[in-house]
Amino acid sequence: MRLAQKVRWLWVCCGLCAVAAAAPLAPLPQQLDYHQAKAQLGLRLFVDPKLSADGRVACVSCHLLDAGGAESKTVSTGVFQRQGRMNAPSVFNAAFNFRQFWNGRALDLQEQALGPLHSRLEMDMTEDAIEAYLNAQPYYRQAFEAIYGQGPAGVDQLTDVIAEFQKALITPNARFDRFLRGEIELSAAEQAGYLLFKSVGCVTCHNGINIGGNSYQYLGAVHPVEHHPEHGDLYQRTGREFDKNRFKVPSLRNVALTAPYLHDGRAATLGEALDTMAYHNLGFRLDPDQQASLVAFLNALTGETPRILTEP
Amino acid sequence: MKFAHKIYLAIALALAVGGLFFRADHMTGHLLADHASTLNTLGEMQRLEGALDRQLMQAAFQLYHEYDSMHRLLAGIRAHAEGLQGSPSLQQKAFAGVRQLLDRYQAQIDEKEQRILEFATLNSVIKNSTTHIPALSHRYLSGFDTIDQAYLAEVARVTSVVFIAARSFDDDFLRELSASIERLRGFSFDESQARAREFNAMFLAHAGVFVRYLPRYKAVSEQIRAIASGATLDLAKTRFLAASERTAARIQRIGWGLAAAFVFSIGLIIFFLVFMERQHKELAALHRSFQRAATQDRLTGLYTRFAFERAQQVEIPQQALFLINLDNFIRINDFYGHAAGDGLLRHCAAALRTRFGRESDLELFRLGGDEFGILCRGLRGDRYAVVKDQVVGFAAGLRFSFRDHAIPVETSIAISTEPPLLEKAGLALRQIEHTRTRLVEYRREAGMEAQVEQNLRMLNLLHGAIRDDRVLPYFQPILNNHTGRIEKYECLVRVHDEDGNLLPPGWFLAVAKQARLYGELTCIMLRKCFERFRHTHLEFHINISVEDIQDPKVTAVLHQLLQAEPQTGERLTLEILESEEVANYEAVHGFICGVKRYGCKLALDDFGAGYSNLAQVLRLDVDNIKLDASLVRDIVQNPDLEFLMRSLLEMFRAVNIQAVTAEFVHSAEVLEKVKTLGVDYAQGYYIGKPKPDLVDRPFQGQEAV
């Protein structure tokens, strides 16, 4: 058929235009497109502790917006002082992660937002309780109706606006990003750290735009670590032996701000974290110079405060 | 089929064909657009998957590589697949197979993603260890001073095997590797060899990574290759093309249907057109023949009166109509037969054509049974006079012979120049009948139209008079010359107008005759006279026409009266006009016999005024003869009349006529003369004028008025 030939020719052309190989690391964009009203409402809800069972825990309780989108506690504290088991990951740049949570059980931000809301250890809200609360507040009710039209607001709308808010939580213009864009030179220490980052193999897992957050990897690939069944690794989801101690690689952006480190917060400092990763995952011991260089490099990954938080 | 039904059928067909056309067009458009976009999407998916595979190869090959692109490509493939699944065109039943394949494809892509995620994990681990194994040797080189060569050889072997295994994806080398690892583990290090011990632990950990993960790494790579998502996509494409072709074939069938319906519609239209054209031709031919029949006289070939009137619908000034009437046509027809009559007409027409046919301003018509017309258009200068002379000359010179008999043709000519030409000429012609001249030109002042007006007025009056009982009998006395007494009365019909004025009998009788009111008048007269004479001993005359005799209404009234009042009937004398033609002699004779049975008498009126057919008179068996004014009026001065009268009386006596009455006795001398001659009765103004009442008295001479 002549038409079929034409179409085939067309997609062959497209194929010829296939994108060339990308660099292992990429700078963040200045901004992602997001819905202004939704993001603003999402911000309001993000900081609202009434969305928890005891009325004291908001999203922001564990994802501090002035501390790299995470918290300084080893593991999070939920409603009624319930202790969590995982260290809170940063909400900044989370939109660039290929999955959400340490074990990647949420496909996107919207799905992720439900997790803490329903989790017994975190906010512990039922869907009914959430909807009852949202619709009882005239401000929320009006704001949701302004966005979605008539009708009561539901959990879907709630997670939608929170996800939209998180799209606005990106931290561009880190020194390293500016270096990648050719705007500045790195310092000698940073440069040395960057080279080490690549040569010792950090970059095999921490790559892409988020410098991580795009694959599952083992903690203890070379020197295995003890497996804790209560930790949220992939094994918790799949039960496969293969998935024990297999986690989503966290992003290293703003890593200097988000101590403590690792899924259970076991590393209190960057140095500790680097030592752990070097020994268990890369099978060597960092010497102090190397560690200092890497810390310098990791510090260059700290970006600007998201604009939505600084705007009046 | 009715015309309306044909129209409906045509409209329905047009709608059906139009609808079919738009449906086919719509379907074709959709098919093409869907076809293109679906193939495009499938191609794009293939391209993305190719790119994904290249990413995997790159990730496997390069020591480090970003994994973002894989996720982006997977998301792209998923979005396209879902878009196709949701596209309206693939929801059709024909594409169910394609949808199934897309389902399978999506499942395969899900599977592939899982494997890719495993691959990414193992890939990172393997590659890191691949780089670290030689790097460790470098890092710990300073600690190798006191290490024996066997250990170093083992480390070198492991380094080599690991490189081969990692690059070849071949786990056959793992046994060798495992053996080497065991050997390395068997080496012991003393206190001074702390760095070497550390190296050994690190090195073994990395070598262990290969033993632990390489088989899985290889398996996952093979699993990814084994996922036949590309083949599924190819198959989906093939199925889609096949289904599209089936759909195209269906549309083509609709197209054929459309073409067939179109051809059929055109055929139908052509059929209707041909049919209508034929009908139209027939109608046109019929129309022409009707027109010819209506406008052209079949016998003479001249234009008809219809054609004349049609031509006159537009008023054209300066025209003249010359009307030539064949006066004796009816008599020729009767005498020589219709063949002669027709021959005469044809002859006249031919003669007219010969004489006037070539004149461009003249047109020839046959306007009535025996009337020809010459219409002259455009009367300039002396044209009227010239044509008039020509027409008069033509009429005078008209000769006709039938079977060698020369038949005289009598003509009269009426001319009119005033519209309406024919009506005016007709009026003029009637004038000719009255005046017995041969040529009359219509003139307004000749009162021809007034006559028509008068007739209509009279008719109205007459109708009014009948309705309002203003028809009255007047009685004129008849003197018995032998007894000198007024013994009889002639009852004359008179009509009063609304003001009681008497209408001249000559006027209304003619009108009554024309309007067929004569019988009605006679009936009224019969009833009123019976009424009037019922209680007298007087005899009375009532005029009855031949037409009355043939009018069943009149005879019925008469018979009814005679039957009801025989005594009155015995005194009745019915006067029949001698001058009237007795066409149906038998009927008249029968009537006479009938009334005579009742004792009625019969008189023959106005004897000597017209064509007297004595034999007929005698056969009618009349009792009484009334001598016409023409015989009586001048009898005193004219000895011939006296002689004629004497002879007639002698003859009447011989044939047993009982009584003879002289009319128009207008003086004593005339009365004396008719008395002397032996006329039995006398009637006239000298005896008495008609009066509305009766007198029964001896005659004393002329009454005083």
mmCIF file with all atom_site columns, C-alpha atoms in Angstrom, chain B residues 437-608:
data_model
loop_
_atom_site.group_PDB
_atom_site.id
_atom_site.type_symbol
_atom_site.label_atom_id
_atom_site.label_alt_id
_atom_site.label_comp_id
_atom_site.label_asym_id
_atom_site.label_entity_id
_atom_site.label_seq_id
_atom_site.pdbx_PDB_ins_code
_atom_site.Cartn_x
_atom_site.Cartn_y
_atom_site.Cartn_z
_atom_site.occupancy
_atom_site.B_iso_or_equiv
_atom_site.pdbx_formal_charge
_atom_site.auth_seq_id
_atom_site.auth_comp_id
_atom_site.auth_asym_id
_atom_site.auth_atom_id
_atom_site.pdbx_PDB_model_num
ATOM 1   C CA . THR B 1 437 ? -79.587  46.713 -49.723 1.00 0.00 ? 437 THR B CA 1
ATOM 2   C CA . ARG B 1 438 ? -76.401  45.027 -50.818 1.00 0.00 ? 438 ARG B CA 1
ATOM 3   C CA . LEU B 1 439 ? -73.862  47.123 -48.978 1.00 0.00 ? 439 LEU B CA 1
ATOM 4   C CA . VAL B 1 440 ? -73.853  48.688 -45.583 1.00 0.00 ? 440 VAL B CA 1
ATOM 5   C CA . GLU B 1 441 ? -71.058  50.427 -43.844 1.00 0.00 ? 441 GLU B CA 1
ATOM 6   C CA . TYR B 1 442 ? -71.215  50.457 -40.118 1.00 0.00 ? 442 TYR B CA 1
ATOM 7   C CA . ARG B 1 443 ? -71.896  53.778 -38.612 1.00 0.00 ? 443 ARG B CA 1
ATOM 8   C CA . ARG B 1 444 ? -72.302  54.600 -35.035 1.00 0.00 ? 444 ARG B CA 1
ATOM 9   C CA . GLU B 1 445 ? -75.101  57.045 -35.768 1.00 0.00 ? 445 GLU B CA 1
ATOM 10  C CA . ALA B 1 446 ? -77.082  54.393 -37.631 1.00 0.00 ? 446 ALA B CA 1
ATOM 11  C CA . GLY B 1 447 ? -78.411  53.324 -34.249 1.00 0.00 ? 447 GLY B CA 1
ATOM 12  C CA . MET B 1 448 ? -77.349  49.777 -34.670 1.00 0.00 ? 448 MET B CA 1
ATOM 13  C CA . GLU B 1 449 ? -76.163  49.561 -31.165 1.00 0.00 ? 449 GLU B CA 1
ATOM 14  C CA . ALA B 1 450 ? -79.220  51.368 -29.869 1.00 0.00 ? 450 ALA B CA 1
ATOM 15  C CA . GLN B 1 451 ? -81.287  48.592 -31.404 1.00 0.00 ? 451 GLN B CA 1
ATOM 16  C CA . VAL B 1 452 ? -79.420  46.021 -29.351 1.00 0.00 ? 452 VAL B CA 1
ATOM 17  C CA . GLU B 1 453 ? -79.932  48.159 -26.260 1.00 0.00 ? 453 GLU B CA 1
ATOM 18  C CA . GLN B 1 454 ? -83.603  48.467 -27.076 1.00 0.00 ? 454 GLN B CA 1
ATOM 19  C CA . ASN B 1 455 ? -83.900  44.715 -27.486 1.00 0.00 ? 455 ASN B CA 1
ATOM 20  C CA . LEU B 1 456 ? -82.340  44.073 -24.121 1.00 0.00 ? 456 LEU B CA 1
ATOM 21  C CA . ARG B 1 457 ? -84.581  46.693 -22.494 1.00 0.00 ? 457 ARG B CA 1
ATOM 22  C CA . MET B 1 458 ? -87.588  45.147 -24.086 1.00 0.00 ? 458 MET B CA 1
ATOM 23  C CA . LEU B 1 459 ? -86.602  41.710 -22.931 1.00 0.00 ? 459 LEU B CA 1
ATOM 24  C CA . ASN B 1 460 ? -86.286  43.003 -19.382 1.00 0.00 ? 460 ASN B CA 1
ATOM 25  C CA . LEU B 1 461 ? -89.680  44.662 -19.631 1.00 0.00 ? 461 LEU B CA 1
ATOM 26  C CA . LEU B 1 462 ? -91.194  41.504 -20.990 1.00 0.00 ? 462 LEU B CA 1
ATOM 27  C CA . HIS B 1 463 ? -89.786  39.367 -18.214 1.00 0.00 ? 463 HIS B CA 1
ATOM 28  C CA . GLY B 1 464 ? -91.009  41.934 -15.707 1.00 0.00 ? 464 GLY B CA 1
ATOM 29  C CA . ALA B 1 465 ? -94.436  42.006 -17.246 1.00 0.00 ? 465 ALA B CA 1
ATOM 30  C CA . ILE B 1 466 ? -94.803  38.238 -17.116 1.00 0.00 ? 466 ILE B CA 1
ATOM 31  C CA . ARG B 1 467 ? -93.619  38.221 -13.536 1.00 0.00 ? 467 ARG B CA 1
ATOM 32  C CA . ASP B 1 468 ? -95.896  41.116 -12.450 1.00 0.00 ? 468 ASP B CA 1
ATOM 33  C CA . ASP B 1 469 ? -98.950  40.080 -14.478 1.00 0.00 ? 469 ASP B CA 1
ATOM 34  C CA . ARG B 1 470 ? -98.782  43.016 -16.837 1.00 0.00 ? 470 ARG B CA 1
ATOM 35  C CA . VAL B 1 471 ? -99.517  40.900 -19.928 1.00 0.00 ? 471 VAL B CA 1
ATOM 36  C CA . LEU B 1 472 ? -103.092 41.753 -20.823 1.00 0.00 ? 472 LEU B CA 1
ATOM 37  C CA . PRO B 1 473 ? -105.493 40.775 -23.575 1.00 0.00 ? 473 PRO B CA 1
ATOM 38  C CA . TYR B 1 474 ? -106.944 43.650 -25.646 1.00 0.00 ? 474 TYR B CA 1
ATOM 39  C CA . PHE B 1 475 ? -110.047 43.036 -27.586 1.00 0.00 ? 475 PHE B CA 1
ATOM 40  C CA . GLN B 1 476 ? -110.774 44.295 -31.107 1.00 0.00 ? 476 GLN B CA 1
ATOM 41  C CA . PRO B 1 477 ? -114.317 43.953 -32.250 1.00 0.00 ? 477 PRO B CA 1
ATOM 42  C CA . ILE B 1 478 ? -115.259 42.021 -35.356 1.00 0.00 ? 478 ILE B CA 1
ATOM 43  C CA . LEU B 1 479 ? -118.442 43.076 -37.098 1.00 0.00 ? 479 LEU B CA 1
ATOM 44  C CA . ASN B 1 480 ? -120.888 40.576 -38.590 1.00 0.00 ? 480 ASN B CA 1
ATOM 45  C CA . ASN B 1 481 ? -121.737 42.175 -41.891 1.00 0.00 ? 481 ASN B CA 1
ATOM 46  C CA . HIS B 1 482 ? -124.931 40.221 -42.143 1.00 0.00 ? 482 HIS B CA 1
ATOM 47  C CA . THR B 1 483 ? -126.353 41.103 -38.744 1.00 0.00 ? 483 THR B CA 1
ATOM 48  C CA . GLY B 1 484 ? -124.637 44.445 -38.283 1.00 0.00 ? 484 GLY B CA 1
ATOM 49  C CA . ARG B 1 485 ? -123.627 43.381 -34.803 1.00 0.00 ? 485 ARG B CA 1
ATOM 50  C CA . ILE B 1 486 ? -120.326 43.043 -33.057 1.00 0.00 ? 486 ILE B CA 1
ATOM 51  C CA . GLU B 1 487 ? -120.376 39.338 -32.467 1.00 0.00 ? 487 GLU B CA 1
ATOM 52  C CA . LYS B 1 488 ? -116.726 38.458 -32.102 1.00 0.00 ? 488 LYS B CA 1
ATOM 53  C CA . TYR B 1 489 ? -113.470 39.846 -30.744 1.00 0.00 ? 489 TYR B CA 1
ATOM 54  C CA . GLU B 1 490 ? -109.951 39.202 -31.695 1.00 0.00 ? 490 GLU B CA 1
ATOM 55  C CA . CYS B 1 491 ? -107.890 38.969 -28.532 1.00 0.00 ? 491 CYS B CA 1
ATOM 56  C CA . LEU B 1 492 ? -104.572 40.731 -28.983 1.00 0.00 ? 492 LEU B CA 1
ATOM 57  C CA . VAL B 1 493 ? -101.705 40.438 -26.572 1.00 0.00 ? 493 VAL B CA 1
ATOM 58  C CA . ARG B 1 494 ? -100.609 43.723 -25.024 1.00 0.00 ? 494 ARG B CA 1
ATOM 59  C CA . VAL B 1 495 ? -97.973  44.512 -22.448 1.00 0.00 ? 495 VAL B CA 1
ATOM 60  C CA . HIS B 1 496 ? -97.905  47.401 -20.017 1.00 0.00 ? 496 HIS B CA 1
ATOM 61  C CA . ASP B 1 497 ? -94.675  48.789 -18.696 1.00 0.00 ? 497 ASP B CA 1
ATOM 62  C CA . GLU B 1 498 ? -94.245  49.523 -15.005 1.00 0.00 ? 498 GLU B CA 1
ATOM 63  C CA . ASP B 1 499 ? -95.978  52.882 -15.390 1.00 0.00 ? 499 ASP B CA 1
ATOM 64  C CA . GLY B 1 500 ? -98.989  51.328 -17.077 1.00 0.00 ? 500 GLY B CA 1
ATOM 65  C CA . ASN B 1 501 ? -98.018  52.573 -20.558 1.00 0.00 ? 501 ASN B CA 1
ATOM 66  C CA . LEU B 1 502 ? -98.813  50.347 -23.446 1.00 0.00 ? 502 LEU B CA 1
ATOM 67  C CA . LEU B 1 503 ? -95.802  48.902 -25.276 1.00 0.00 ? 503 LEU B CA 1
ATOM 68  C CA . PRO B 1 504 ? -95.933  48.901 -29.095 1.00 0.00 ? 504 PRO B CA 1
ATOM 69  C CA . PRO B 1 505 ? -96.892  45.300 -29.981 1.00 0.00 ? 505 PRO B CA 1
ATOM 70  C CA . GLY B 1 506 ? -94.564  45.219 -33.020 1.00 0.00 ? 506 GLY B CA 1
ATOM 71  C CA . TRP B 1 507 ? -91.560  45.682 -30.707 1.00 0.00 ? 507 TRP B CA 1
ATOM 72  C CA . PHE B 1 508 ? -92.161  43.205 -28.006 1.00 0.00 ? 508 PHE B CA 1
ATOM 73  C CA . LEU B 1 509 ? -93.584  40.478 -30.235 1.00 0.00 ? 509 LEU B CA 1
ATOM 74  C CA . ALA B 1 510 ? -90.349  40.326 -32.239 1.00 0.00 ? 510 ALA B CA 1
ATOM 75  C CA . VAL B 1 511 ? -88.343  40.241 -29.031 1.00 0.00 ? 511 VAL B CA 1
ATOM 76  C CA . ALA B 1 512 ? -90.610  37.620 -27.511 1.00 0.00 ? 512 ALA B CA 1
ATOM 77  C CA . LYS B 1 513 ? -90.172  35.483 -30.574 1.00 0.00 ? 513 LYS B CA 1
ATOM 78  C CA . GLN B 1 514 ? -86.396  35.809 -30.438 1.00 0.00 ? 514 GLN B CA 1
ATOM 79  C CA . ALA B 1 515 ? -86.294  35.108 -26.727 1.00 0.00 ? 515 ALA B CA 1
ATOM 80  C CA . ARG B 1 516 ? -88.685  32.164 -26.988 1.00 0.00 ? 516 ARG B CA 1
ATOM 81  C CA . LEU B 1 517 ? -91.175  33.865 -24.702 1.00 0.00 ? 517 LEU B CA 1
ATOM 82  C CA . TYR B 1 518 ? -93.897  33.680 -27.326 1.00 0.00 ? 518 TYR B CA 1
ATOM 83  C CA . GLY B 1 519 ? -95.321  30.411 -26.015 1.00 0.00 ? 519 GLY B CA 1
ATOM 84  C CA . GLU B 1 520 ? -95.513  31.867 -22.542 1.00 0.00 ? 520 GLU B CA 1
ATOM 85  C CA . LEU B 1 521 ? -97.432  34.870 -23.818 1.00 0.00 ? 521 LEU B CA 1
ATOM 86  C CA . THR B 1 522 ? -99.834  32.587 -25.695 1.00 0.00 ? 522 THR B CA 1
ATOM 87  C CA . CYS B 1 523 ? -100.496 30.555 -22.541 1.00 0.00 ? 523 CYS B CA 1
ATOM 88  C CA . ILE B 1 524 ? -101.251 33.735 -20.590 1.00 0.00 ? 524 ILE B CA 1
ATOM 89  C CA . MET B 1 525 ? -103.573 34.877 -23.367 1.00 0.00 ? 525 MET B CA 1
ATOM 90  C CA . LEU B 1 526 ? -105.381 31.565 -23.446 1.00 0.00 ? 526 LEU B CA 1
ATOM 91  C CA . ARG B 1 527 ? -105.977 31.552 -19.701 1.00 0.00 ? 527 ARG B CA 1
ATOM 92  C CA . LYS B 1 528 ? -107.029 35.203 -19.514 1.00 0.00 ? 528 LYS B CA 1
ATOM 93  C CA . CYS B 1 529 ? -109.316 35.052 -22.522 1.00 0.00 ? 529 CYS B CA 1
ATOM 94  C CA . PHE B 1 530 ? -111.064 31.921 -21.334 1.00 0.00 ? 530 PHE B CA 1
ATOM 95  C CA . GLU B 1 531 ? -111.569 33.716 -18.059 1.00 0.00 ? 531 GLU B CA 1
ATOM 96  C CA . ARG B 1 532 ? -112.863 36.802 -19.810 1.00 0.00 ? 532 ARG B CA 1
ATOM 97  C CA . PHE B 1 533 ? -115.253 35.063 -22.200 1.00 0.00 ? 533 PHE B CA 1
ATOM 98  C CA . ARG B 1 534 ? -116.447 32.358 -19.827 1.00 0.00 ? 534 ARG B CA 1
ATOM 99  C CA . HIS B 1 535 ? -119.558 34.243 -18.820 1.00 0.00 ? 535 HIS B CA 1
ATOM 100 C CA . THR B 1 536 ? -120.440 35.788 -22.168 1.00 0.00 ? 536 THR B CA 1
ATOM 101 C CA . HIS B 1 537 ? -122.062 34.475 -25.273 1.00 0.00 ? 537 HIS B CA 1
ATOM 102 C CA . LEU B 1 538 ? -119.452 36.167 -27.464 1.00 0.00 ? 538 LEU B CA 1
ATOM 103 C CA . GLU B 1 539 ? -117.085 34.396 -29.774 1.00 0.00 ? 539 GLU B CA 1
ATOM 104 C CA . PHE B 1 540 ? -113.373 35.200 -29.531 1.00 0.00 ? 540 PHE B CA 1
ATOM 105 C CA . HIS B 1 541 ? -110.245 34.782 -31.645 1.00 0.00 ? 541 HIS B CA 1
ATOM 106 C CA . ILE B 1 542 ? -106.846 34.042 -30.253 1.00 0.00 ? 542 ILE B CA 1
ATOM 107 C CA . ASN B 1 543 ? -103.678 34.123 -32.361 1.00 0.00 ? 543 ASN B CA 1
ATOM 108 C CA . ILE B 1 544 ? -101.606 31.006 -32.270 1.00 0.00 ? 544 ILE B CA 1
ATOM 109 C CA . SER B 1 545 ? -98.333  30.539 -34.112 1.00 0.00 ? 545 SER B CA 1
ATOM 110 C CA . VAL B 1 546 ? -97.022  27.442 -35.743 1.00 0.00 ? 546 VAL B CA 1
ATOM 111 C CA . GLU B 1 547 ? -94.317  27.448 -33.077 1.00 0.00 ? 547 GLU B CA 1
ATOM 112 C CA . ASP B 1 548 ? -97.026  27.498 -30.396 1.00 0.00 ? 548 ASP B CA 1
ATOM 113 C CA . ILE B 1 549 ? -98.629  24.488 -31.961 1.00 0.00 ? 549 ILE B CA 1
ATOM 114 C CA . GLN B 1 550 ? -95.327  22.689 -31.713 1.00 0.00 ? 550 GLN B CA 1
ATOM 115 C CA . ASP B 1 551 ? -94.796  23.850 -28.128 1.00 0.00 ? 551 ASP B CA 1
ATOM 116 C CA . PRO B 1 552 ? -96.038  21.090 -25.792 1.00 0.00 ? 552 PRO B CA 1
ATOM 117 C CA . LYS B 1 553 ? -96.519  23.585 -23.000 1.00 0.00 ? 553 LYS B CA 1
ATOM 118 C CA . VAL B 1 554 ? -98.954  25.661 -25.067 1.00 0.00 ? 554 VAL B CA 1
ATOM 119 C CA . THR B 1 555 ? -100.899 22.669 -26.394 1.00 0.00 ? 555 THR B CA 1
ATOM 120 C CA . ALA B 1 556 ? -101.125 21.241 -22.889 1.00 0.00 ? 556 ALA B CA 1
ATOM 121 C CA . VAL B 1 557 ? -102.645 24.484 -21.551 1.00 0.00 ? 557 VAL B CA 1
ATOM 122 C CA . LEU B 1 558 ? -105.030 24.677 -24.480 1.00 0.00 ? 558 LEU B CA 1
ATOM 123 C CA . HIS B 1 559 ? -106.237 21.110 -24.143 1.00 0.00 ? 559 HIS B CA 1
ATOM 124 C CA . GLN B 1 560 ? -106.671 21.527 -20.429 1.00 0.00 ? 560 GLN B CA 1
ATOM 125 C CA . LEU B 1 561 ? -108.831 24.661 -20.937 1.00 0.00 ? 561 LEU B CA 1
ATOM 126 C CA . LEU B 1 562 ? -110.920 23.087 -23.690 1.00 0.00 ? 562 LEU B CA 1
ATOM 127 C CA . GLN B 1 563 ? -111.531 20.040 -21.602 1.00 0.00 ? 563 GLN B CA 1
ATOM 128 C CA . ALA B 1 564 ? -112.468 22.040 -18.524 1.00 0.00 ? 564 ALA B CA 1
ATOM 129 C CA . GLU B 1 565 ? -114.706 24.542 -20.282 1.00 0.00 ? 565 GLU B CA 1
ATOM 130 C CA . PRO B 1 566 ? -116.291 23.069 -23.410 1.00 0.00 ? 566 PRO B CA 1
ATOM 131 C CA . GLN B 1 567 ? -118.927 25.818 -23.570 1.00 0.00 ? 567 GLN B CA 1
ATOM 132 C CA . THR B 1 568 ? -116.269 28.502 -23.717 1.00 0.00 ? 568 THR B CA 1
ATOM 133 C CA . GLY B 1 569 ? -114.167 26.443 -26.076 1.00 0.00 ? 569 GLY B CA 1
ATOM 134 C CA . GLU B 1 570 ? -116.938 26.182 -28.588 1.00 0.00 ? 570 GLU B CA 1
ATOM 135 C CA . ARG B 1 571 ? -116.812 29.921 -29.039 1.00 0.00 ? 571 ARG B CA 1
ATOM 136 C CA . LEU B 1 572 ? -113.046 29.978 -29.613 1.00 0.00 ? 572 LEU B CA 1
ATOM 137 C CA . THR B 1 573 ? -111.445 30.510 -33.004 1.00 0.00 ? 573 THR B CA 1
ATOM 138 C CA . LEU B 1 574 ? -107.715 29.968 -33.258 1.00 0.00 ? 574 LEU B CA 1
ATOM 139 C CA . GLU B 1 575 ? -105.988 32.148 -35.827 1.00 0.00 ? 575 GLU B CA 1
ATOM 140 C CA . ILE B 1 576 ? -102.969 30.679 -37.534 1.00 0.00 ? 576 ILE B CA 1
ATOM 141 C CA . LEU B 1 577 ? -100.715 33.049 -39.398 1.00 0.00 ? 577 LEU B CA 1
ATOM 142 C CA . GLU B 1 578 ? -100.831 32.222 -43.051 1.00 0.00 ? 578 GLU B CA 1
ATOM 143 C CA . SER B 1 579 ? -97.426  33.719 -43.687 1.00 0.00 ? 579 SER B CA 1
ATOM 144 C CA . GLU B 1 580 ? -95.660  31.388 -41.291 1.00 0.00 ? 580 GLU B CA 1
ATOM 145 C CA . GLU B 1 581 ? -94.075  28.406 -42.793 1.00 0.00 ? 581 GLU B CA 1
ATOM 146 C CA . VAL B 1 582 ? -95.687  25.213 -41.798 1.00 0.00 ? 582 VAL B CA 1
ATOM 147 C CA . ALA B 1 583 ? -92.630  23.018 -41.541 1.00 0.00 ? 583 ALA B CA 1
ATOM 148 C CA . ASN B 1 584 ? -94.154  20.130 -39.728 1.00 0.00 ? 584 ASN B CA 1
ATOM 149 C CA . TYR B 1 585 ? -97.396  19.935 -41.599 1.00 0.00 ? 585 TYR B CA 1
ATOM 150 C CA . GLU B 1 586 ? -98.485  16.663 -39.998 1.00 0.00 ? 586 GLU B CA 1
ATOM 151 C CA . ALA B 1 587 ? -98.090  18.058 -36.506 1.00 0.00 ? 587 ALA B CA 1
ATOM 152 C CA . VAL B 1 588 ? -100.151 21.099 -37.402 1.00 0.00 ? 588 VAL B CA 1
ATOM 153 C CA . HIS B 1 589 ? -102.805 19.008 -39.030 1.00 0.00 ? 589 HIS B CA 1
ATOM 154 C CA . GLY B 1 590 ? -102.967 16.769 -35.986 1.00 0.00 ? 590 GLY B CA 1
ATOM 155 C CA . PHE B 1 591 ? -103.338 19.802 -33.761 1.00 0.00 ? 591 PHE B CA 1
ATOM 156 C CA . ILE B 1 592 ? -106.180 21.145 -35.855 1.00 0.00 ? 592 ILE B CA 1
ATOM 157 C CA . CYS B 1 593 ? -108.037 17.850 -35.801 1.00 0.00 ? 593 CYS B CA 1
ATOM 158 C CA . GLY B 1 594 ? -107.523 17.705 -32.049 1.00 0.00 ? 594 GLY B CA 1
ATOM 159 C CA . VAL B 1 595 ? -108.908 21.118 -31.234 1.00 0.00 ? 595 VAL B CA 1
ATOM 160 C CA . LYS B 1 596 ? -111.741 20.754 -33.690 1.00 0.00 ? 596 LYS B CA 1
ATOM 161 C CA . ARG B 1 597 ? -113.069 17.869 -31.684 1.00 0.00 ? 597 ARG B CA 1
ATOM 162 C CA . TYR B 1 598 ? -113.754 20.341 -28.876 1.00 0.00 ? 598 TYR B CA 1
ATOM 163 C CA . GLY B 1 599 ? -115.768 22.485 -31.274 1.00 0.00 ? 599 GLY B CA 1
ATOM 164 C CA . CYS B 1 600 ? -113.033 25.014 -31.753 1.00 0.00 ? 600 CYS B CA 1
ATOM 165 C CA . LYS B 1 601 ? -112.856 26.842 -35.026 1.00 0.00 ? 601 LYS B CA 1
ATOM 166 C CA . LEU B 1 602 ? -109.798 27.634 -37.019 1.00 0.00 ? 602 LEU B CA 1
ATOM 167 C CA . ALA B 1 603 ? -108.963 30.749 -38.948 1.00 0.00 ? 603 ALA B CA 1
ATOM 168 C CA . LEU B 1 604 ? -106.159 31.474 -41.334 1.00 0.00 ? 604 LEU B CA 1
ATOM 169 C CA . ASP B 1 605 ? -104.741 34.886 -40.498 1.00 0.00 ? 605 ASP B CA 1
ATOM 170 C CA . ASP B 1 606 ? -103.302 37.485 -42.881 1.00 0.00 ? 606 ASP B CA 1
ATOM 171 C CA . PHE B 1 607 ? -104.264 35.556 -45.970 1.00 0.00 ? 607 PHE B CA 1
ATOM 172 C CA . GLY B 1 608 ? -102.549 37.077 -48.993 1.00 0.00 ? 608 GLY B CA 1
#
